[in-house]
Amino acid sequence: MKKQIRILGIDDSPFTFNDKYCTVIGAVMRGGEYLECILSDRIAIDGSESTHICKKMIQNTKYREQLKVIMLDGVALGGFNIVNIHELYESTNLPIITITRDKPDFDKIKLALQKNFNDWEERWRILKRGEMHTIKTHHNPIYVKCVGIAIESAKEIINLSTIRGVIPEPIRVAHIIASGITRGESYGKA
Amino acid sequence: MKKQIRILGIDDSPFTFNDKYCTVIGAVMRGGEYLECILSDRIAIDGSESTHICKKMIQNTKYREQLKVIMLDGVALGGFNIVNIHELYESTNLPIITITRDKPDFDKIKLALQKNFNDWEERWRILKRGEMHTIKTHHNPIYVKCVGIAIESAKEIINLSTIRGVIPEPIRVAHIIASGITRGESYGKA
């Protein structure tokens, strides 16, 4: 695997209950080392267009042809605006890797979906699709899904793009920017 | 000089004639390699508070004690909102380095100030204060001012924090973010 492989990492900004929208940041990096481009858009909190927004980001960037893989901080942006990673893979022909630091509590998520959405079954179906892998690290484990790429290759890409801690730079950088521009100073971990 | 010295790079977002404000982005990096934190604020186009905004950014960040030097993309943010780099140095006790890729056309700047500002003499005085150094690179030269630090040390910091091209990472990254969040995709060079 080339160390300078081009990766787009996507994360959303923090939001409050009063917000209707939040910002989505895409960070195009060469491996884990060099930031080449920042993309931004907004999505509706708990809306249904996050797959479309990610697709648009990927298709419109001048780095489209160089991108080799997409990384998402989990499978949802803006609350429960679930990204259909299978659809995203099929329409862009780029492997998708989702990474989370915290193990999702699926019982809690299902209850929240049932409580708040008429189309909860559809959201639940999209969110649950695909195997969740637990990947050991020298810190805590991370939880990974991948589409269009074998888990062994996904691990290799995660490793080559992680500098400190356990989160690959494209997601970490997207997170820092999304929180920094929203709150005045970035905080927390992707 | 420590290679991982903590630098805050500051740049402003692009704006149009209709805008009253633009965004100011601060990128805290370790040398030219690792992005640690993003700061953001806004300033009035052609306003007078850019020195205050920079000061606030520096004083309020959790990285305040670790910062060793401040880098600015030129001496103005948001049009002619001139940063008083001497005042900024005195109030923060941190060396300030300004860097531009294009040689400032001082005749043109002076005319624009005279035409648009009642307080043009004050802005001109702040803008002109301090020696402008032309620094040769393996590409085109860059134009540098520094306060609170000798030009030789400033050059060393510029070198250790530049990865590609001639612009140090903290300024380049701040520029990419400021333009990316404003225009949807970052463009151009700091």
Short mmCIF file of C-alpha atoms in Angstrom, two decimals, chain A residues 33-138:
data_model
loop_
_atom_site.label_atom_id
_atom_site.label_comp_id
_atom_site.label_asym_id
_atom_site.label_seq_id
_atom_site.Cartn_x
_atom_site.Cartn_y
_atom_site.Cartn_z
CA GLU A 33 0.74 13.44 6.74
CA TYR A 34 -0.20 16.21 4.41
CA LEU A 35 -3.47 18.15 4.28
CA GLU A 36 -4.33 18.98 0.70
CA CYS A 37 -7.86 20.28 0.69
CA ILE A 38 -10.83 21.11 2.90
CA LEU A 39 -14.40 20.60 1.76
CA SER A 40 -17.48 21.83 3.59
CA ASP A 41 -21.22 21.56 3.37
CA ARG A 42 -24.13 21.49 5.78
CA ILE A 43 -26.74 18.88 6.59
CA ALA A 44 -30.02 18.84 8.46
CA ILE A 45 -29.86 17.46 11.99
CA ASP A 46 -31.70 14.10 11.91
CA GLY A 47 -32.35 14.64 8.20
CA SER A 48 -32.06 12.06 5.45
CA GLU A 49 -29.61 13.56 2.99
CA SER A 50 -26.20 12.68 4.46
CA THR A 51 -25.52 10.03 1.79
CA HIS A 52 -26.29 12.59 -0.90
CA ILE A 53 -24.07 15.23 0.75
CA CYS A 54 -21.12 12.82 1.00
CA LYS A 55 -21.63 11.77 -2.62
CA LYS A 56 -21.69 15.40 -3.77
CA MET A 57 -18.54 16.19 -1.78
CA ILE A 58 -16.71 13.30 -3.39
CA GLN A 59 -17.94 13.89 -6.91
CA ASN A 60 -17.34 17.64 -6.95
CA THR A 61 -13.87 17.89 -5.47
CA LYS A 62 -10.94 18.56 -7.76
CA TYR A 63 -9.25 15.61 -6.05
CA ARG A 64 -11.97 13.20 -7.21
CA GLU A 65 -9.64 11.25 -9.49
CA GLN A 66 -6.89 10.98 -6.88
CA LEU A 67 -9.09 9.75 -4.01
CA LYS A 68 -8.55 6.13 -3.10
CA VAL A 69 -10.70 5.70 0.00
CA ILE A 70 -13.32 7.49 2.12
CA MET A 71 -13.29 7.48 5.92
CA LEU A 72 -16.29 8.40 8.04
CA ASP A 73 -16.49 9.03 11.76
CA GLY A 74 -19.23 6.45 12.30
CA VAL A 75 -22.22 5.84 10.02
CA ALA A 76 -24.24 8.92 10.92
CA LEU A 77 -23.72 12.65 10.54
CA GLY A 78 -25.88 15.32 12.18
CA GLY A 79 -27.52 13.09 14.75
CA PHE A 80 -29.38 10.26 13.00
CA ASN A 81 -28.80 11.41 9.45
CA ILE A 82 -27.55 7.94 8.54
CA VAL A 83 -25.03 7.50 5.73
CA ASN A 84 -25.86 4.58 3.47
CA ILE A 85 -22.27 3.42 3.05
CA HIS A 86 -23.22 0.69 0.59
CA GLU A 87 -24.95 3.17 -1.68
CA LEU A 88 -22.03 5.56 -1.26
CA TYR A 89 -19.59 2.87 -2.30
CA GLU A 90 -21.69 1.83 -5.29
CA SER A 91 -22.19 5.34 -6.60
CA THR A 92 -18.60 6.52 -6.14
CA ASN A 93 -16.78 3.22 -6.61
CA LEU A 94 -14.56 4.17 -3.67
CA PRO A 95 -14.06 1.95 -0.62
CA ILE A 96 -15.71 3.32 2.52
CA ILE A 97 -14.31 2.79 6.02
CA THR A 98 -16.23 3.93 9.09
CA ILE A 99 -14.42 4.21 12.40
CA THR A 100 -15.67 4.90 15.89
CA ARG A 101 -13.88 5.07 19.17
CA ASP A 102 -16.91 4.10 21.24
CA LYS A 103 -18.75 0.85 20.81
CA PRO A 104 -22.23 1.73 19.56
CA ASP A 105 -25.01 0.88 21.99
CA PHE A 106 -27.43 -0.58 19.45
CA ASP A 107 -30.27 -1.13 21.91
CA LYS A 108 -30.21 2.53 22.84
CA ILE A 109 -29.92 3.62 19.22
CA LYS A 110 -32.88 1.47 18.18
CA LEU A 111 -35.03 2.90 20.95
CA ALA A 112 -34.09 6.45 19.98
CA LEU A 113 -34.93 5.76 16.34
CA GLN A 114 -38.26 4.19 17.23
CA LYS A 115 -39.13 7.11 19.46
CA ASN A 116 -38.22 9.87 17.05
CA PHE A 117 -38.72 8.72 13.47
CA ASN A 118 -41.64 7.41 11.47
CA ASP A 119 -39.14 5.84 9.09
CA TRP A 120 -37.15 4.29 11.92
CA GLU A 121 -37.10 0.84 10.33
CA GLU A 122 -35.42 2.14 7.21
CA ARG A 123 -32.82 4.09 9.23
CA TRP A 124 -32.21 1.07 11.43
CA ARG A 125 -31.78 -1.19 8.41
CA ILE A 126 -29.20 1.13 6.80
CA LEU A 127 -27.35 1.65 10.06
CA LYS A 128 -27.14 -2.06 10.91
CA ARG A 129 -26.11 -3.30 7.49
CA GLY A 130 -22.56 -4.65 7.25
CA GLU A 131 -20.35 -6.28 9.80
CA MET A 132 -18.86 -4.25 12.64
CA HIS A 133 -15.25 -5.26 13.30
CA THR A 134 -13.51 -4.71 16.62
CA ILE A 135 -9.91 -3.80 15.94
CA LYS A 136 -7.39 -4.00 18.73
CA THR A 137 -4.89 -1.17 19.02
CA HIS A 138 -2.17 -0.43 21.55
#
